[in-house]
Coordinates of C-alpha atoms in Angstrom, one line a residue:
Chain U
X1 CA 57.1 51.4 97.1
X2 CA 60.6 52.0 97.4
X3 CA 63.1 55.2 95.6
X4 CA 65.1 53.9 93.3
X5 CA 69.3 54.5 94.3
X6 CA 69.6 57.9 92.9
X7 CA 73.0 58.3 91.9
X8 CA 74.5 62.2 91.9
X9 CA 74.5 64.0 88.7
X10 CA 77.8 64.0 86.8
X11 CA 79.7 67.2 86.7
X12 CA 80.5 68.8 83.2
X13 CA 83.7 70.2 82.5
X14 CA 84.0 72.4 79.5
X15 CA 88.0 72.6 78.0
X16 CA 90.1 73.8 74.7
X17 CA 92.7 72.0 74.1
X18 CA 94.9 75.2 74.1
X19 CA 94.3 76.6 76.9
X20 CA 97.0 76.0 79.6
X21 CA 94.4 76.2 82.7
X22 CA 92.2 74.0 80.9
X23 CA 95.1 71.5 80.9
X24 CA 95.9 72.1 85.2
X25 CA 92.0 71.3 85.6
X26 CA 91.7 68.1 83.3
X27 CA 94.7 66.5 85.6
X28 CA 92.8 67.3 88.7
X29 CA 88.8 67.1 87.8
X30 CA 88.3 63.9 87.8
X31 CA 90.0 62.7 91.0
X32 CA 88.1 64.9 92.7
X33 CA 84.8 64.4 91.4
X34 CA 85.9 60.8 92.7
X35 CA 86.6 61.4 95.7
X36 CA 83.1 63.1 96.2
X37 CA 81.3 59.8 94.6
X38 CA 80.8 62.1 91.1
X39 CA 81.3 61.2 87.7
X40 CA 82.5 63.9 84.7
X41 CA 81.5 64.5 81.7
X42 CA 84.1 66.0 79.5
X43 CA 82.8 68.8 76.8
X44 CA 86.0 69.9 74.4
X45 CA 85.2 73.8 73.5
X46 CA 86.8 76.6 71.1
X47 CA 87.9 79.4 72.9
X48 CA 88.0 81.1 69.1
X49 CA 83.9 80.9 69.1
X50 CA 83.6 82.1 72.5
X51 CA 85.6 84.7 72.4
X52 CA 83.4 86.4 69.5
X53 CA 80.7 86.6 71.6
X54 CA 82.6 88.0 74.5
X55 CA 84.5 90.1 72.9
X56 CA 87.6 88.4 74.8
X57 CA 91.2 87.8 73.5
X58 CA 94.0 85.1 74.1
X59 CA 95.3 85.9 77.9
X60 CA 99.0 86.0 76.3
X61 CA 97.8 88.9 73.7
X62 CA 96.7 90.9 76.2
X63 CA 99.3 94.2 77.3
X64 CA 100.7 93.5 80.8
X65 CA 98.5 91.1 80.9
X66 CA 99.9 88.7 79.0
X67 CA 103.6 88.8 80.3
X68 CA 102.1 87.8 84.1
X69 CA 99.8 85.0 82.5
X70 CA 102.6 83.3 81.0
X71 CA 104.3 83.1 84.9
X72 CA 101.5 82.8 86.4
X73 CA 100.4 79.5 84.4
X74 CA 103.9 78.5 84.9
X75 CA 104.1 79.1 88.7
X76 CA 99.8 77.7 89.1
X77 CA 101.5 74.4 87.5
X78 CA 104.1 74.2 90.2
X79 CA 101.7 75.1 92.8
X80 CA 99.7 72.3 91.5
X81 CA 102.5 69.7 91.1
X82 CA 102.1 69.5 87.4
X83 CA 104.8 69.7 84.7
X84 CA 104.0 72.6 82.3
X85 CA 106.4 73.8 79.3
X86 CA 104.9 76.7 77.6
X87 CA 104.5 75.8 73.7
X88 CA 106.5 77.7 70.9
X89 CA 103.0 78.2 69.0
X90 CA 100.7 79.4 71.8
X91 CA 97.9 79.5 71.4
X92 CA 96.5 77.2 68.4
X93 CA 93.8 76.0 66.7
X94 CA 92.5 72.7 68.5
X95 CA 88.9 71.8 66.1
X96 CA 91.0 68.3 65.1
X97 CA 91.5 67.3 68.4
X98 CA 88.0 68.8 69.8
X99 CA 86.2 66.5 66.6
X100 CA 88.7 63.2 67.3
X101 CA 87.7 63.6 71.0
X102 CA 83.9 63.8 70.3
X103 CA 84.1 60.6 67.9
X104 CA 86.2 58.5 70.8
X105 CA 84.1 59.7 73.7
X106 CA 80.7 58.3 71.8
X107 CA 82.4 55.1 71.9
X108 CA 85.0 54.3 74.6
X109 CA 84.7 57.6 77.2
X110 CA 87.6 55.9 79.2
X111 CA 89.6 55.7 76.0
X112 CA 88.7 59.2 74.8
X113 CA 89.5 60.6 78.4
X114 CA 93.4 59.3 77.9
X115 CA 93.3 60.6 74.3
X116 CA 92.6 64.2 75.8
X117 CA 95.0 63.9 78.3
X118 CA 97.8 62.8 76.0
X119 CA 97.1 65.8 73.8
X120 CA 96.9 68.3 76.6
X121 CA 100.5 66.6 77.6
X122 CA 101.9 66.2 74.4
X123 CA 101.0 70.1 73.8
X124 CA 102.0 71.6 77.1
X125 CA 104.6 69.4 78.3
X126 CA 106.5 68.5 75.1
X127 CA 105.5 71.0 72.8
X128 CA 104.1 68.8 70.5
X129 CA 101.4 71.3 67.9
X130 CA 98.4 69.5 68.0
X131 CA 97.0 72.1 65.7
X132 CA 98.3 69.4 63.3
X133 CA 96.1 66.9 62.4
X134 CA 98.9 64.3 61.2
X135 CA 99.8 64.6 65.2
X136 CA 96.4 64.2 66.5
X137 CA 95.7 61.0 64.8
X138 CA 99.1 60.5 66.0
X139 CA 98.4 60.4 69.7
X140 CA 94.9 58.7 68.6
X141 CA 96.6 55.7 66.6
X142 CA 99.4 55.1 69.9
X143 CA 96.3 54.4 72.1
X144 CA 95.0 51.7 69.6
X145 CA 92.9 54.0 67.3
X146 CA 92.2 53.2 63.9
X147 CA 94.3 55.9 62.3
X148 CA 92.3 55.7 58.9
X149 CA 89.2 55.2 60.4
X150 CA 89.8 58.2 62.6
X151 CA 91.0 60.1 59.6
X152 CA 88.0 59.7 57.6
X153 CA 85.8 60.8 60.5
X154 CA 87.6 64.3 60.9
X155 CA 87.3 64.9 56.8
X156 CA 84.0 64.6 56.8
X157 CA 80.7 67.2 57.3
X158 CA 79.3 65.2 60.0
X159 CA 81.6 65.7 63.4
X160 CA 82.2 69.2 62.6
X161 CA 78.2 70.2 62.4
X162 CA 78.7 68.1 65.9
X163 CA 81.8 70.3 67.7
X164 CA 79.8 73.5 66.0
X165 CA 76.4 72.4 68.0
X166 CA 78.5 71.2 70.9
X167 CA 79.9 74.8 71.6
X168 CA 76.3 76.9 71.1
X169 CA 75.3 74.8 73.4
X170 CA 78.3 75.1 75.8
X171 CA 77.7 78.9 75.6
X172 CA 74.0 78.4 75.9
X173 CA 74.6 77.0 79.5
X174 CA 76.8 80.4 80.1
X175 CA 80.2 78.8 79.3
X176 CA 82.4 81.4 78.0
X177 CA 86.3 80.3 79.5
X178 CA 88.7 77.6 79.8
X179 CA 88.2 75.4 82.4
X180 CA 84.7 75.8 83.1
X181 CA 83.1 73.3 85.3
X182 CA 79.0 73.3 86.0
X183 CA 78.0 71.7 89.6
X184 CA 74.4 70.8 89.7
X185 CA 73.9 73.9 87.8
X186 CA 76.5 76.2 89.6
X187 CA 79.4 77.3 87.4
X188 CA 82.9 77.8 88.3
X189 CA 85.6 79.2 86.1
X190 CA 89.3 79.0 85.8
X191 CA 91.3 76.2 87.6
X192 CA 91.5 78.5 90.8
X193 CA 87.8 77.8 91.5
X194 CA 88.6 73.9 92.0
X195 CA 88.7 74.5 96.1
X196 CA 85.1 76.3 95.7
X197 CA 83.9 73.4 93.3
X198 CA 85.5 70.7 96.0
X199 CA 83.9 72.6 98.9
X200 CA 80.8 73.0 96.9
X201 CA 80.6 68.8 96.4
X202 CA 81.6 68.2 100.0
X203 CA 78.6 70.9 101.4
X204 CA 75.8 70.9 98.7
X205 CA 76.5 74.1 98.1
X206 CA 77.9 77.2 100.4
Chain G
X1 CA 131.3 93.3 112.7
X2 CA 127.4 92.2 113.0
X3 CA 124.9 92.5 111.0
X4 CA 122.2 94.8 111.1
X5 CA 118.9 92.8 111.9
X6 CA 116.8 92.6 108.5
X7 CA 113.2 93.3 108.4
X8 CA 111.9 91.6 105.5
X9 CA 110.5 93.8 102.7
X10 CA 106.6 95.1 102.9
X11 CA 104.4 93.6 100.5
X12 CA 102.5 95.7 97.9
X13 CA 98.7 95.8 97.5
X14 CA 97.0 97.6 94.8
X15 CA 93.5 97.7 94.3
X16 CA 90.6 100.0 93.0
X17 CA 88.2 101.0 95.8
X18 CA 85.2 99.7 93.1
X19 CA 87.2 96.4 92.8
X20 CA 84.8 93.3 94.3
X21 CA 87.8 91.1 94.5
X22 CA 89.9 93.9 95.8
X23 CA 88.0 94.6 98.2
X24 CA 87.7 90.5 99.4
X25 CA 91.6 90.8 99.5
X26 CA 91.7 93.7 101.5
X27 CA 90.0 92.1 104.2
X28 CA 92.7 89.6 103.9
X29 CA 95.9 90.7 102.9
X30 CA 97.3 92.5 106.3
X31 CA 96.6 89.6 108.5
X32 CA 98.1 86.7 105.9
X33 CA 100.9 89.3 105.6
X34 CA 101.2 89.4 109.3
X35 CA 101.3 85.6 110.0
X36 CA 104.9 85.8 108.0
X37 CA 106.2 88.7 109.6
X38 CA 105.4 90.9 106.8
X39 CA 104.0 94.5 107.0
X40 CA 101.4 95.9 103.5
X41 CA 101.8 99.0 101.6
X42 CA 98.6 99.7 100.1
X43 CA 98.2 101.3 96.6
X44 CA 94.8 102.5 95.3
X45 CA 94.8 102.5 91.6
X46 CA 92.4 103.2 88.6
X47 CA 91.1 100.4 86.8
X48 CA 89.6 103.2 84.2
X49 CA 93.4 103.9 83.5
X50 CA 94.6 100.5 83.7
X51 CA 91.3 99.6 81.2
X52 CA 93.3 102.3 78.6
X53 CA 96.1 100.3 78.4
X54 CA 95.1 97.0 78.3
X55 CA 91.7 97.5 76.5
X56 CA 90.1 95.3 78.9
X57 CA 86.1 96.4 80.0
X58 CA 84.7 96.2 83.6
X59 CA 84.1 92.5 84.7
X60 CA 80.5 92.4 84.7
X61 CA 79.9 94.9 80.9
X62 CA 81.2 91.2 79.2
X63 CA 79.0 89.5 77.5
X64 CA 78.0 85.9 79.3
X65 CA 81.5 86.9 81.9
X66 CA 79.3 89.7 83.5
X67 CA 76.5 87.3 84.4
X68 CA 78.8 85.0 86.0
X69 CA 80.9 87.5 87.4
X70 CA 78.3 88.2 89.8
X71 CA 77.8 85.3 91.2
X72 CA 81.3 84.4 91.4
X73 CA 82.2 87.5 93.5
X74 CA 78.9 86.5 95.9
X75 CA 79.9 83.0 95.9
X76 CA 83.7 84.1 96.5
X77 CA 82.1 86.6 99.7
X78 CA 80.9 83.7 101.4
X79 CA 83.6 80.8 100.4
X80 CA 86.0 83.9 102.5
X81 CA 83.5 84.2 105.2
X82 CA 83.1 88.1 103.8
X83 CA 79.8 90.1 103.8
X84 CA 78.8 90.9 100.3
X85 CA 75.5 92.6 98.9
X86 CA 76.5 94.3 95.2
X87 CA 76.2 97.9 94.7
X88 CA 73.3 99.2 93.2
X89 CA 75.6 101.6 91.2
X90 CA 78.9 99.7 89.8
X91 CA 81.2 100.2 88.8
X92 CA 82.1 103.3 89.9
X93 CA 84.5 106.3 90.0
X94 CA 87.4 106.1 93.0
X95 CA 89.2 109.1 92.4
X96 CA 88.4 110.9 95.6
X97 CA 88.9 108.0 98.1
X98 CA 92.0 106.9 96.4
X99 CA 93.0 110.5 96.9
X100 CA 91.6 110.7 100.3
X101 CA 93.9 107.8 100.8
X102 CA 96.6 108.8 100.0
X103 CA 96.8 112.1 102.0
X104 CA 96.2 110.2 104.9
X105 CA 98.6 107.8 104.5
X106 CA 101.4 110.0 104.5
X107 CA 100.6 110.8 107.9
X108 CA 98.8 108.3 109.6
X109 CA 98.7 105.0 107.5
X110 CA 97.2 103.4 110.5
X111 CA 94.4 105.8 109.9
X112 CA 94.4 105.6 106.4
X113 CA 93.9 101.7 106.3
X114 CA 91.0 102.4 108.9
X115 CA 89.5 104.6 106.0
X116 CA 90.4 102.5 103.3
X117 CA 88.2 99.4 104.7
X118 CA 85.3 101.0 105.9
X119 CA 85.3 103.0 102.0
X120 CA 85.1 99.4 100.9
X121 CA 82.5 98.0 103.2
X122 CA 80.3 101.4 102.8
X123 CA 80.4 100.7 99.1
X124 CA 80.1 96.4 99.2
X125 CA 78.5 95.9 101.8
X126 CA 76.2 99.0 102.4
X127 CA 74.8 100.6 99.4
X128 CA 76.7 103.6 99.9
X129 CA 77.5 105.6 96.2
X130 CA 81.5 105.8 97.5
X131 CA 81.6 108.1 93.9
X132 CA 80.0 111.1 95.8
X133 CA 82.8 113.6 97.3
X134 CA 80.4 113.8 100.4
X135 CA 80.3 110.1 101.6
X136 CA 83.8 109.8 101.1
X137 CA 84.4 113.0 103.6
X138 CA 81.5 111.4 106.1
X139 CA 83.5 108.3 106.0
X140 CA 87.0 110.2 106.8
X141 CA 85.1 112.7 109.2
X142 CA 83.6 109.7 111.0
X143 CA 87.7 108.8 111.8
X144 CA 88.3 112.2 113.4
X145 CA 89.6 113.6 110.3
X146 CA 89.2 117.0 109.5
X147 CA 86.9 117.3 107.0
X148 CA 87.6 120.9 105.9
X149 CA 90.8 120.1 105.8
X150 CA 90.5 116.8 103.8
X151 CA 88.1 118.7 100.9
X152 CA 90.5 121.6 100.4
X153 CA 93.2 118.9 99.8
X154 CA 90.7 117.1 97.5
X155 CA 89.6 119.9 96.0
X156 CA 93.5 121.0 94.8
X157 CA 95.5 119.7 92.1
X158 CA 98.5 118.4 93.9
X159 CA 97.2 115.4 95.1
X160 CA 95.8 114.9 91.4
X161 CA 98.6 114.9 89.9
X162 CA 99.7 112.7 92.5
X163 CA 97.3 109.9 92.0
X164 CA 97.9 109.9 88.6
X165 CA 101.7 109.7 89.3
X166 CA 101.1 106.3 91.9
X167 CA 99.0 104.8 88.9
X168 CA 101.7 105.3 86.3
X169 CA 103.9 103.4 88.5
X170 CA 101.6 101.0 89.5
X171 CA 101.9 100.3 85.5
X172 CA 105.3 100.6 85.3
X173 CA 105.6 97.4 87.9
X174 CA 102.9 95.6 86.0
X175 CA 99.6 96.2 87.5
X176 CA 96.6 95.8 85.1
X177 CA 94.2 94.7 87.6
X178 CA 92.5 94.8 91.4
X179 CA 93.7 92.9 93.3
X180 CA 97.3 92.7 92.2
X181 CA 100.1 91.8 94.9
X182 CA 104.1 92.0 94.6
X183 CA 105.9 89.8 97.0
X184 CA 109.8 90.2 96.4
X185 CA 109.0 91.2 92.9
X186 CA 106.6 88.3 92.3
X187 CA 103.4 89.3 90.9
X188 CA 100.0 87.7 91.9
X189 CA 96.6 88.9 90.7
X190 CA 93.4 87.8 92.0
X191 CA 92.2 87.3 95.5
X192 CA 92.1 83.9 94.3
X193 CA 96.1 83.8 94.4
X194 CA 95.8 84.2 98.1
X195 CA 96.9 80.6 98.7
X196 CA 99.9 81.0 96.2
X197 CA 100.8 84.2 98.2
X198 CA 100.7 82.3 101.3
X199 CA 102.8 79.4 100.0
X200 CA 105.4 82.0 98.4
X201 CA 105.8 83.6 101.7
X202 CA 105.7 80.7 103.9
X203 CA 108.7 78.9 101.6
X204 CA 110.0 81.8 100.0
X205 CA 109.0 81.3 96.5
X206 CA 108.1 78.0 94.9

C-alpha cells in the first residue's frame, strides 16, 4: 500500500481592501508561497467588524500614531519596491468589493485574485474610492465580468450573510488585523512578519 | 581652510524597560548602529504616559491581539536568536530603572547600558519583578554601583521630575511606542523596522 502524494496545505491570507499593509502583502504572498511549493487562499475581511471586538481604531486616527503610520506605509512601500499613493478618503468602507471578490473567487479564483489586485491598485495607487460600488463593478466589468450579473449579486441578501459568516469565522481562527496570514496553523500579522512566514515555510517552523 | 572631520549624528533609542519588543531591540540596536559608524543614545520612556495620549492599552489586555501577541514576541525571540521566557507579572511599572538609568548615564553611560540590559534580561529572560525598588538596586549594586547612593537619588524628587521631563520630549519628537528609533529625524517603530533602519543607514535614507 502506498501514501498517496500529499500536497502541503495552502496558506490563508486574511485582507480589507483598505488597509495599506494589506495591499504590500497581497503583491508579495503569493510569490512566495510559490516559491516554497504553497498555494493561497485569499479571505477578504472588514477591519470595521474586527475592530469592535478589539476595541482597535484606524492606524491614521490614532494621536502620534497616525502621523508616523502614514510615512511609514509610504516608506514600507518603497522598502518593498511597490508604488503606493496614499488615498484622499482613507480609510473606506470596502463590503462591495469584499462581496464581488467572494462571488468571483467561487468561480474563477485566478480571475478573482486579479480582481483584488486591481482594486488594491486602483485604490492605493490611483486613488480610485472603491467604497463606490459603480467603481467596483468597474474594475470587475474591465476583466470580463458581467457587469449586471455582478450587480445583481451585490444587491441581493445572499453574499452579504456570506462576507458576514466569512469574518466570524476569520476572527474565530484569531484574525483580528490586516494582513494576516495563518501557516499550518501559525499566525503572523502585518506585512513585516513576511520574512518570519518565509523562514517559517523554508524550516517547518523555528 | 579644512574642514573639521564630521562624526555622524547618534541615533536615538527609546524604549520602556517592560517593552518585549524593546527589549529584542536593545539587544540589537548598538551593534547595527556600530556596523555604520554610528554611536546610540538610549531613552527609557513610559508607555503608561505614552498610553494617556494615545489611548492605546498594553499589547497583550486586547482582545484576540493579546493572545497573539504572545506568541509573536516568543516567536520574534527566537527568529533574533534572543532568549525569551515571559514574565509572570507584565506589564509592569519602570519608573525606578528608567530613573536608575538615567543617573547613571550622566556619568557613566557605558555603565548605564551595562544596567540597562541586564534590567531587561532579569525581567524577560529571568522571572525577576524589575517593578520592586530592591531588584533594581541588586541589579545596579551587582555593577559596583553604590547602592546607598543610588536609593537616596531614587528616593528624591529631582530625578522625578526629570524622567517625566525626558518622556515629554520623547512625545514632543513623536514617540508613542517601545521600541521607537530616530535616525536623522526619521522615525521607525518596531523591532521589526530593524531591516528598514539598516537599509536607511547603509544608503542614507531610501
Amino acid at each position: 500500500m502506498t501514501d498517496l502524494p500529499r500536497a502541503a496545505a495552502p496558506i490563508d491570507f486574511y485582507f480589507d481592501f483598505s488597509s495599506p499593509y494589506g495591499y504590500l502583502a497581497a503583491e508579495k504572498v503569493d510569490e512566495l508561497a510559490a516559491r516554497y511549493g504553497r498555494t493561497v487562499l485569499w479571505h477578504p475581511i472588514l477591519l470595521g467588524v474586527t475592530f469592535k471586538a478589539t476595541g482597535l481604531a484606524p492606524l491614521t486616527a490614532i494621536p502620534l500614531k497616525g502621523t508616523y503610520s502614514v510615512r511609514d506605509i509610504e516608506r514600507s512601500a518603497r522598502y518593498l519596491g511597490l508604488p503606493y499613493a496614499h488615498p484622499s478618503s482613507f480609510p473606506v468602507p470596502t463590503q462591495h468589493a469584499a462581496r464581488a471578490f467572494l462571488w468571483l473567487n467561487d468561480r474563477k479564483p485566478a480571475l478573482a485574485r486579479e480582481f483584488a489586485l486591481n482594486v488594491c491598485r486602483a485604490y492605493f495607487v490611483q486613488d480610485v474610492n472603491i467604497s463606490d460600488l459603480g467603481r467596483v463593478l468597474d474594475i470587475a466589468a474591465n476583466l470580463g465580468v458581467d457587469r449586471d450579473a455582478l450587480s445583481g449579486v451585490l444587491a441581493g441578501t445572499e453574499i452579504k450573510a456570506r462576507l458576514a459568516a466569512e469574518v466570524d469565522l476569520a476572527m474565530a481562527r484569531g484574525v483580528f488585523g490586516s494582513p494576516f496570514i495563518i501557516v499550518d496553523g501559525e499566525a503572523f500579522w502585518g506585512v513585516d512578519r513576511l520574512p518570519q512566514v518565509e523562514r517559517w515555510l523554508a524550516e517547518g517552523g523555528f
